[in-house]
PDB file of C-alpha atoms in Angstrom:
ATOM      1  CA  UNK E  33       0.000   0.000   0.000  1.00 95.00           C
ATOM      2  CA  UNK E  34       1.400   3.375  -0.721  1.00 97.00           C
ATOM      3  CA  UNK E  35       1.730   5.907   1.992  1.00 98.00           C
ATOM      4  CA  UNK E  36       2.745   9.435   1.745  1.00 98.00           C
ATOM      5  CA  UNK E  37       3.441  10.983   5.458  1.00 98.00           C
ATOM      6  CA  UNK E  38       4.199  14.287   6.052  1.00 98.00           C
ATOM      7  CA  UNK E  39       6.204  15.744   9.028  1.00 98.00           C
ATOM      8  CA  UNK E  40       7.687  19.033  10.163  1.00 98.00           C
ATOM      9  CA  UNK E  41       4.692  21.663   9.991  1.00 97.00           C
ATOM     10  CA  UNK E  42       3.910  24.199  12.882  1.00 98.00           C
ATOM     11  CA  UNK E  43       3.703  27.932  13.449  1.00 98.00           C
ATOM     12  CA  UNK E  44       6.951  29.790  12.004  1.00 98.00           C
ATOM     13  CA  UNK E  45       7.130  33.950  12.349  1.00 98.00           C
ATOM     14  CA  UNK E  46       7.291  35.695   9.251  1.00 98.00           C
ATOM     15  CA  UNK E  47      10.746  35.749   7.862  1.00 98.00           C
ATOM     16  CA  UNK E  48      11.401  32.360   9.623  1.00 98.00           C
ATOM     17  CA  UNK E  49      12.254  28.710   8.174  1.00 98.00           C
ATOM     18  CA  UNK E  50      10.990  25.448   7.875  1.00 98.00           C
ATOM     19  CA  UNK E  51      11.825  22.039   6.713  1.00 98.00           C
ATOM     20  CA  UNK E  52       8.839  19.640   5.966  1.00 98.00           C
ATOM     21  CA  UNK E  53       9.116  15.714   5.617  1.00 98.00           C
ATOM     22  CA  UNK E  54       7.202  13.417   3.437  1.00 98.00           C
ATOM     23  CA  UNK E  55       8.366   9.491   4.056  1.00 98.00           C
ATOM     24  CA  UNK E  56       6.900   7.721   1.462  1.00 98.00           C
ATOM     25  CA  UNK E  57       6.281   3.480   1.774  1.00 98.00           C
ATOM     26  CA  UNK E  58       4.750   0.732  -0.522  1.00 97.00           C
ATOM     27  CA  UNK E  59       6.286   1.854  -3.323  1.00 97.00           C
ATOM     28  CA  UNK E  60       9.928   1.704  -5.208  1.00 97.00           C
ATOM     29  CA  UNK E  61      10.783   5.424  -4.316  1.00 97.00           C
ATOM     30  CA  UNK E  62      13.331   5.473  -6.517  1.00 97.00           C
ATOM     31  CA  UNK E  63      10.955   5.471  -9.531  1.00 97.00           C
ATOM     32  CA  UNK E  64       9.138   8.565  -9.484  1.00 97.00           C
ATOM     33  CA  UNK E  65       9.345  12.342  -9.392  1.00 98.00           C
ATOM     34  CA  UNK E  66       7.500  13.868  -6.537  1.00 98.00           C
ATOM     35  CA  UNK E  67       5.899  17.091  -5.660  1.00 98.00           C
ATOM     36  CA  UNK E  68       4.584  19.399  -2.932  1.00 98.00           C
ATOM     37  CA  UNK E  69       1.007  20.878  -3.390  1.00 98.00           C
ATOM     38  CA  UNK E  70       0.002  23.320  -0.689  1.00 98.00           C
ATOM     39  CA  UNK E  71      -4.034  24.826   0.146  1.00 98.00           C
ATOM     40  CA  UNK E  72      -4.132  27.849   2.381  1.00 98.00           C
ATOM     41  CA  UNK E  73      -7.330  28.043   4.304  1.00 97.00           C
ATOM     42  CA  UNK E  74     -10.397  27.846   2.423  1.00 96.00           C
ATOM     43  CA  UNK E  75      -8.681  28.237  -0.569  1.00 98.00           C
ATOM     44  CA  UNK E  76      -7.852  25.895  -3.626  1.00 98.00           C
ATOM     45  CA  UNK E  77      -5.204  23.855  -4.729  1.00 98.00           C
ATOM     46  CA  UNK E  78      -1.599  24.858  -6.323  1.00 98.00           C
ATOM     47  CA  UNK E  79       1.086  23.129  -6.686  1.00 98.00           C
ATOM     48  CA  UNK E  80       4.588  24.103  -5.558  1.00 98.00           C
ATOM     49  CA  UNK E  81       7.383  21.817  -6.366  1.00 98.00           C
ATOM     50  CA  UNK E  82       8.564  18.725  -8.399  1.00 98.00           C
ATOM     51  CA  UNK E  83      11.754  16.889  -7.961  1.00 98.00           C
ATOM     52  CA  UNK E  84      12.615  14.299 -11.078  1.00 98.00           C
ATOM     53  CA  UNK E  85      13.772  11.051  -9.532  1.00 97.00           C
ATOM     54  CA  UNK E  86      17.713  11.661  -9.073  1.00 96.00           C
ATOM     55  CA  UNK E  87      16.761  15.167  -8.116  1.00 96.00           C
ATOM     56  CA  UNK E  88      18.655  16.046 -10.860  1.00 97.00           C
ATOM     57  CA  UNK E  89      15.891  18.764 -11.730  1.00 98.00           C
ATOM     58  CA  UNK E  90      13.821  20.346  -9.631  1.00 98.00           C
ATOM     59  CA  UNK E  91      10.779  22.608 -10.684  1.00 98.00           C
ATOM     60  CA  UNK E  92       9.113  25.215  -8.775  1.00 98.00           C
ATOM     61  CA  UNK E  93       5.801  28.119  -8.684  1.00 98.00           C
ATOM     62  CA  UNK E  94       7.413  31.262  -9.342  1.00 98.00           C
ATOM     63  CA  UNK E  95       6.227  32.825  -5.831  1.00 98.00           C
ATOM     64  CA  UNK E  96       8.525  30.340  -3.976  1.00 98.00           C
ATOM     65  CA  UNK E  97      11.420  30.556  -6.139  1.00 98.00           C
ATOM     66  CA  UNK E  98      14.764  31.666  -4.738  1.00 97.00           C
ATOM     67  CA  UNK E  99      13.334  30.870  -1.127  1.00 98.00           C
ATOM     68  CA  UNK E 100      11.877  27.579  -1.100  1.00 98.00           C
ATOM     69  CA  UNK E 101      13.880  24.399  -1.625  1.00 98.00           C
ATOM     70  CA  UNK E 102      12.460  21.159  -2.669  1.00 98.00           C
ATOM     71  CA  UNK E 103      14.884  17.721  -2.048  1.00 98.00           C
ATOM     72  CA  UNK E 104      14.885  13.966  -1.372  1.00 98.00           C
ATOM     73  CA  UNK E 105      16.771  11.261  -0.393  1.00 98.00           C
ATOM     74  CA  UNK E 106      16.027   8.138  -2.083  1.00 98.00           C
ATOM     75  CA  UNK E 107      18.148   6.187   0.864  1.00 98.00           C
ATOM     76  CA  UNK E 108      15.898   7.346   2.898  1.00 98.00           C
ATOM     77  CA  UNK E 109      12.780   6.840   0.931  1.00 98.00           C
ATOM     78  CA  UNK E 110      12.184  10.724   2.011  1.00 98.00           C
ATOM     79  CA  UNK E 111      11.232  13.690   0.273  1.00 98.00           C
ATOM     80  CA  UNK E 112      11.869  17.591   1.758  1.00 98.00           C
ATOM     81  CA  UNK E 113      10.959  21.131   1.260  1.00 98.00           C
ATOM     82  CA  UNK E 114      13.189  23.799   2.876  1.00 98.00           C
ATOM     83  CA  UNK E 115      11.289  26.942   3.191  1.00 98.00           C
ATOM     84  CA  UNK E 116      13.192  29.855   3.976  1.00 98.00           C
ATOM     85  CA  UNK E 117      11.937  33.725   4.062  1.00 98.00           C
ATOM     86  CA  UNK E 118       8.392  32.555   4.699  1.00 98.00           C
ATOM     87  CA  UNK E 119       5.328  35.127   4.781  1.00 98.00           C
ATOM     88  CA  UNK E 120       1.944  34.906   6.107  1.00 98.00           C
ATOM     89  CA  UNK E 121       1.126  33.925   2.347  1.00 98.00           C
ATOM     90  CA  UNK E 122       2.778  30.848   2.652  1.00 98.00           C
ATOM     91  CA  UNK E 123       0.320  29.772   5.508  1.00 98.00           C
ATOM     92  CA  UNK E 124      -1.508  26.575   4.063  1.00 98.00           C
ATOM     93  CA  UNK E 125      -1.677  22.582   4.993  1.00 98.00           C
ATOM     94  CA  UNK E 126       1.410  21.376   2.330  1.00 98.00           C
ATOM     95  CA  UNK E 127       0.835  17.455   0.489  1.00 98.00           C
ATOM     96  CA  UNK E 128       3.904  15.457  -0.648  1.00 98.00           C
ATOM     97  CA  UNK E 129       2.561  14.069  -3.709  1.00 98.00           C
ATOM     98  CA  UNK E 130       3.655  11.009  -6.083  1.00 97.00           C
ATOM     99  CA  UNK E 131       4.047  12.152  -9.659  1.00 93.00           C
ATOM    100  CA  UNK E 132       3.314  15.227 -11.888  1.00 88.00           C
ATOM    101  CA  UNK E 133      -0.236  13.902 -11.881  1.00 92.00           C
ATOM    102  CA  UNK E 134      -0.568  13.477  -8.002  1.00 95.00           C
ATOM    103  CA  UNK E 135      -2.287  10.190  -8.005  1.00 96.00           C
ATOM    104  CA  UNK E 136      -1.398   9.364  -4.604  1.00 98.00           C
ATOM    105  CA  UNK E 137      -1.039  12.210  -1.601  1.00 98.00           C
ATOM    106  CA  UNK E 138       0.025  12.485   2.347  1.00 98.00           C
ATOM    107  CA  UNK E 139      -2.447  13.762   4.714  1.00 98.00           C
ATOM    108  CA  UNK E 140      -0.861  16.827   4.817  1.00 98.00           C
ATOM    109  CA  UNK E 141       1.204  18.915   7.245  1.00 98.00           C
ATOM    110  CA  UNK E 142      -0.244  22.898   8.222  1.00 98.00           C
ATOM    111  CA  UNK E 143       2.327  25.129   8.147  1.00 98.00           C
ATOM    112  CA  UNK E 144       0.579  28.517   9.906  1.00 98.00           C
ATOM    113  CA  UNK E 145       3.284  31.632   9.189  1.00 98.00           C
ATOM    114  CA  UNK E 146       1.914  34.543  12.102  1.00 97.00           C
ATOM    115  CA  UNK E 147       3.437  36.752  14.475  1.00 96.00           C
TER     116      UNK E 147
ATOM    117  CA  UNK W  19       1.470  29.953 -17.303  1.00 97.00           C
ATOM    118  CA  UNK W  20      -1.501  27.692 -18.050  1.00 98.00           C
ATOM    119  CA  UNK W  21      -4.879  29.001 -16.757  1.00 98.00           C
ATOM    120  CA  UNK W  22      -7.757  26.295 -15.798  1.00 98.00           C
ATOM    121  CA  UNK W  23     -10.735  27.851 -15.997  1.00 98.00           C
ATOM    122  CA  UNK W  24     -13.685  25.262 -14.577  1.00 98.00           C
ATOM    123  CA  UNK W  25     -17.558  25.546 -14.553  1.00 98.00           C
ATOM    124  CA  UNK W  26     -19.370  25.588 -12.689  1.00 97.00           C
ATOM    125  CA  UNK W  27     -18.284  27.013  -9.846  1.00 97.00           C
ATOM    126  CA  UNK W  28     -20.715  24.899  -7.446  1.00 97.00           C
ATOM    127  CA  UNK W  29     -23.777  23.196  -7.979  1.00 96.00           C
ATOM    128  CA  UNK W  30     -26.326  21.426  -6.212  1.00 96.00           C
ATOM    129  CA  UNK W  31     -28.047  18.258  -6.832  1.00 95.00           C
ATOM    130  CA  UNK W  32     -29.704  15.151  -5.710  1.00 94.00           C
ATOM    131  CA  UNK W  33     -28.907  11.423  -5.284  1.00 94.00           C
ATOM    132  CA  UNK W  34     -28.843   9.565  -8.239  1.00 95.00           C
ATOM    133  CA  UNK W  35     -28.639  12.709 -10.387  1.00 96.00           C
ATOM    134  CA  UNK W  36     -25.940  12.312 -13.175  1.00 97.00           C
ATOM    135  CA  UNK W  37     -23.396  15.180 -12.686  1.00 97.00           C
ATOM    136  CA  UNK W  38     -20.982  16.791 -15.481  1.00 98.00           C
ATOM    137  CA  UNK W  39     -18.419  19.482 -14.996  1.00 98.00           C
ATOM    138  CA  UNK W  40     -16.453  21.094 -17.003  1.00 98.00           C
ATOM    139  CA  UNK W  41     -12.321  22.559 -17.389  1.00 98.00           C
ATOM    140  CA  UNK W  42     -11.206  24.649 -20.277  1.00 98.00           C
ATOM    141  CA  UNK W  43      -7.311  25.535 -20.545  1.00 98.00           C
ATOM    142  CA  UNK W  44      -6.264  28.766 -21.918  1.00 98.00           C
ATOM    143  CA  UNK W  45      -4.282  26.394 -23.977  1.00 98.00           C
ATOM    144  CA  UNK W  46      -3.709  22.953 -25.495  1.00 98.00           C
ATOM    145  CA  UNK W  47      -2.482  20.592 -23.365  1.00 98.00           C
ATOM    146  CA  UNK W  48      -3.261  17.562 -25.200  1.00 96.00           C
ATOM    147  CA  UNK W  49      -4.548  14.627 -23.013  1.00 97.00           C
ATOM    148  CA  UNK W  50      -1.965  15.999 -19.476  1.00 98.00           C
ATOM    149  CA  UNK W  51      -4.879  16.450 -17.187  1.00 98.00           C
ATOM    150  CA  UNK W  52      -6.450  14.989 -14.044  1.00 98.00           C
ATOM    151  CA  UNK W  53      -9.316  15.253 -12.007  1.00 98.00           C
ATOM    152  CA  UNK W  54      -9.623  14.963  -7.731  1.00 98.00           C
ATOM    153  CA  UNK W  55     -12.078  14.947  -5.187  1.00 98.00           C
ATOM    154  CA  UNK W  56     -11.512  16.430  -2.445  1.00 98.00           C
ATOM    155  CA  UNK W  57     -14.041  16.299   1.086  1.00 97.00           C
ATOM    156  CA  UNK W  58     -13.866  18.562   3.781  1.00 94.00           C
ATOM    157  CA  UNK W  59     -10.937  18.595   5.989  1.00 95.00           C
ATOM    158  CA  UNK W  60      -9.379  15.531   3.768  1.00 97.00           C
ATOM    159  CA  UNK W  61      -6.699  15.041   1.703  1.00 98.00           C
ATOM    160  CA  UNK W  62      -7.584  15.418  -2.311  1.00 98.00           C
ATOM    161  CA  UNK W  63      -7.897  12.030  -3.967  1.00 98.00           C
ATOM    162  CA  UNK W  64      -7.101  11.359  -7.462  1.00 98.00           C
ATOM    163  CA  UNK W  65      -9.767  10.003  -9.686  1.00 98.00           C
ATOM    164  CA  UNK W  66      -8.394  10.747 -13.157  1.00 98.00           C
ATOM    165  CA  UNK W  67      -5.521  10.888 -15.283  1.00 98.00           C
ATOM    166  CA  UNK W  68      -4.555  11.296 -18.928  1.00 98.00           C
ATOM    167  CA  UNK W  69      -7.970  12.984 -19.408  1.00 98.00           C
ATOM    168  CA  UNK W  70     -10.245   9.314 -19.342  1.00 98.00           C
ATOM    169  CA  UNK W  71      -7.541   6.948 -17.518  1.00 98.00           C
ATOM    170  CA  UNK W  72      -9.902   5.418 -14.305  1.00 98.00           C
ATOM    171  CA  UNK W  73      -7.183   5.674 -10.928  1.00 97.00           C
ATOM    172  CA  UNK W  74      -7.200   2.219  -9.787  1.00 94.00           C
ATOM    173  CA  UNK W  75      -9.900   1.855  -7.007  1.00 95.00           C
ATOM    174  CA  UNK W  76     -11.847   4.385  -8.127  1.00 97.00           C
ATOM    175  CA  UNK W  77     -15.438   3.379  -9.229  1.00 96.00           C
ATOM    176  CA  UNK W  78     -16.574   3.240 -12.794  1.00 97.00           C
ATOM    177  CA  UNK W  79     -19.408   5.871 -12.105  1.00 97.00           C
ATOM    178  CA  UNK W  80     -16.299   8.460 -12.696  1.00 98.00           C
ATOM    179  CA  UNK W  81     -15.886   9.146 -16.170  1.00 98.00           C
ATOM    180  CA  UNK W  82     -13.266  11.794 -17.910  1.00 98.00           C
ATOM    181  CA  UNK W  83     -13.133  12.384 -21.858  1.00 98.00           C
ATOM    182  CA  UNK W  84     -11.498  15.307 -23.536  1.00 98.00           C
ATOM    183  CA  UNK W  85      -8.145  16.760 -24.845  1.00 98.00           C
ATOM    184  CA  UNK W  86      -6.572  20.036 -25.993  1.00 97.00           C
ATOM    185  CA  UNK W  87      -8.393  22.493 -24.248  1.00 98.00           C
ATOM    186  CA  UNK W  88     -12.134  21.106 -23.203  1.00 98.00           C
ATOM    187  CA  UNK W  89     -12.470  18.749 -20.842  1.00 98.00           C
ATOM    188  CA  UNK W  90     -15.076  17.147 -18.897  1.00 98.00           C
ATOM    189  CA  UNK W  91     -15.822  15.036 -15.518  1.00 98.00           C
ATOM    190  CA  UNK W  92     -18.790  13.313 -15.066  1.00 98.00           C
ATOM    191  CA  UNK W  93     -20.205  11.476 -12.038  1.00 96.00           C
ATOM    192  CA  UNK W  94     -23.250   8.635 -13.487  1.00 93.00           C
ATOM    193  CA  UNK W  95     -24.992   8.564 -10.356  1.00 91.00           C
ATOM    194  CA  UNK W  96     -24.233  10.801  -7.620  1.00 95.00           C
ATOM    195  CA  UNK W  97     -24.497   8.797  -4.006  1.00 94.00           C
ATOM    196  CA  UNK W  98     -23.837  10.659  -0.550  1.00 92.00           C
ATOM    197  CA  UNK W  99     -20.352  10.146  -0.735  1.00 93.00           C
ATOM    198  CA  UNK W 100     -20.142  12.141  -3.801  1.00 95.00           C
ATOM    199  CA  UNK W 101     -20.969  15.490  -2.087  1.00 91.00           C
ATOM    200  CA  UNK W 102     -16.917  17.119  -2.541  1.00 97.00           C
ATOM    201  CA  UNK W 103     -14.844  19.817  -4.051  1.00 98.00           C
ATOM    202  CA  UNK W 104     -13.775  18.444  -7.553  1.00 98.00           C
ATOM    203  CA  UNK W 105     -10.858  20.116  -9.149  1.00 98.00           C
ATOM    204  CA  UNK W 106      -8.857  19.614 -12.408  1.00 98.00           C
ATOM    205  CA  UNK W 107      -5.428  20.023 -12.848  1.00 98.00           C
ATOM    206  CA  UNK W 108      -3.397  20.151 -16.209  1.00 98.00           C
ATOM    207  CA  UNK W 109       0.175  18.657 -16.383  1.00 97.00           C
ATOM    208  CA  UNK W 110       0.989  19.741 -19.688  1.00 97.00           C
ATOM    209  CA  UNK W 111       4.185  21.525 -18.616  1.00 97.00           C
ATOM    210  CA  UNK W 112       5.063  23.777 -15.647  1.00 97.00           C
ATOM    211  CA  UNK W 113       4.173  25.608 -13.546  1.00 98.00           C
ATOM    212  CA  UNK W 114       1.236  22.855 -13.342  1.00 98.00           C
ATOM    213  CA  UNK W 115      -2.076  24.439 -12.483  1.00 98.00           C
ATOM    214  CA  UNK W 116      -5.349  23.239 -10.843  1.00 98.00           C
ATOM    215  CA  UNK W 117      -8.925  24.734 -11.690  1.00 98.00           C
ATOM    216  CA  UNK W 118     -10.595  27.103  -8.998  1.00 98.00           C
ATOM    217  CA  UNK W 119     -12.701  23.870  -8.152  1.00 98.00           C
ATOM    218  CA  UNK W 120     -16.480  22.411  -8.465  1.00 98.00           C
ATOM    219  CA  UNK W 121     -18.098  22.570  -4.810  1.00 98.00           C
ATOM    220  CA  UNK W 122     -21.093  19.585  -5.242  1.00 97.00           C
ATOM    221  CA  UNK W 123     -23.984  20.026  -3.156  1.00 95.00           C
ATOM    222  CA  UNK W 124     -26.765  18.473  -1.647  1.00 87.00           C
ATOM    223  CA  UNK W 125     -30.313  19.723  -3.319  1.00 86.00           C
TER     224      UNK W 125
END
């Protein structure tokens, strides 16, 4: 069975950092890009970050460019996103997904960014 | 960037009422999309890829059909646990992009 868990979310001030975890099981990890989709509150989906297999290339939304930082390692069976510089905007419950396509996702982790 | 533009917004309707939406892109992006459900306070759930490609598990009364720009999901039969937030999401080519979202409710 594939599972996707994330770890790492809380409440950060603004300007502050954070480094989420997705562990990822019943699959071969190696295999598959993977991706972080984030929804703020009451909001809709949209997708942050893709990582190709050997995280040899990494994509990413323009408005987290330069301070997020998406990673894995596939010894590990993990996959990371740094997030550096972060403002309120960035509060929102973050999904490691499996894929481009997202056909399987964690239960999420909320990352609240407040003073 | 890729803009997903789907319609209706919300809608409401009753058990055993057959259910289409609807997800233009402001460009072609062939067959590259998917669908999900999401219900409150869960984690989305894929239903669809590749524009008509069934997620395995998922029941039959999903259906997806379209490519380029027009798209459509359709639910044969809607049952309690239908009632969601259905969104589509083209993977054409980044930055990937999800439609605003379908809120189905109960009539």
């Amino acid at each position: 069975e594939v599972q996707l868990v994330e770890s790492g979310g809380g409440l950060v001030q603004p300007g502050g950092s954070l480094r989420l975890s997705c562990a990822a099981s019943g699959f071969t990890f190696t295999t598959y890009y993977m991706s972080w989709v984030r929804q703020a509150p009451g909001k809709g989906l949209e997708w942050v970050a893709t990582i190709k297999q050997d995280g040899s290339e990494k994509f990413y939304v323009d408005s987290v460019k330069g301070r997020f930082t998406i990673s894995r390692d596939n010894a590990k069976n993990s996959l990371y996103l740094q997030m550096n510089n972060l403002s309120p905007e960035d509060t929102a419950v973050y999904y490691c997904a499996r894929r481009g396509f997202f056909e399987y996702w964690g239960q999420g982790a909320l990352v609240t960014v407040s003073s | 960037d890729i803009q997903m533009t789907q319609s209706p917004s919300s809608l409401s309707a009753s058990v055993g009422d057959r259910v289409t939406i609807t997800c233009r892109a402001s460009q072609g992006i062939s067959n590259n999309l998917a669908w999900f459900q999401q219900r409150p306070g869960k984690a989305p759930k894929s239903l669809i890829y590749a524009a008509s490609s069934l997620q395995s598990g998922v029941p039959s009364k999903f259906s997806g059909s379209g490519s380029g720009t027009d798209f459509t999901l359709t639910i044969s039969s809607l049952q309690p646990e239908d009632f969601a937030t259905y969104y589509c999401q083209q993977y054409n080519s980044y930055p990937f992009t999800f439609g605003g979202g379908t809120k189905v409710e109960i009539k």
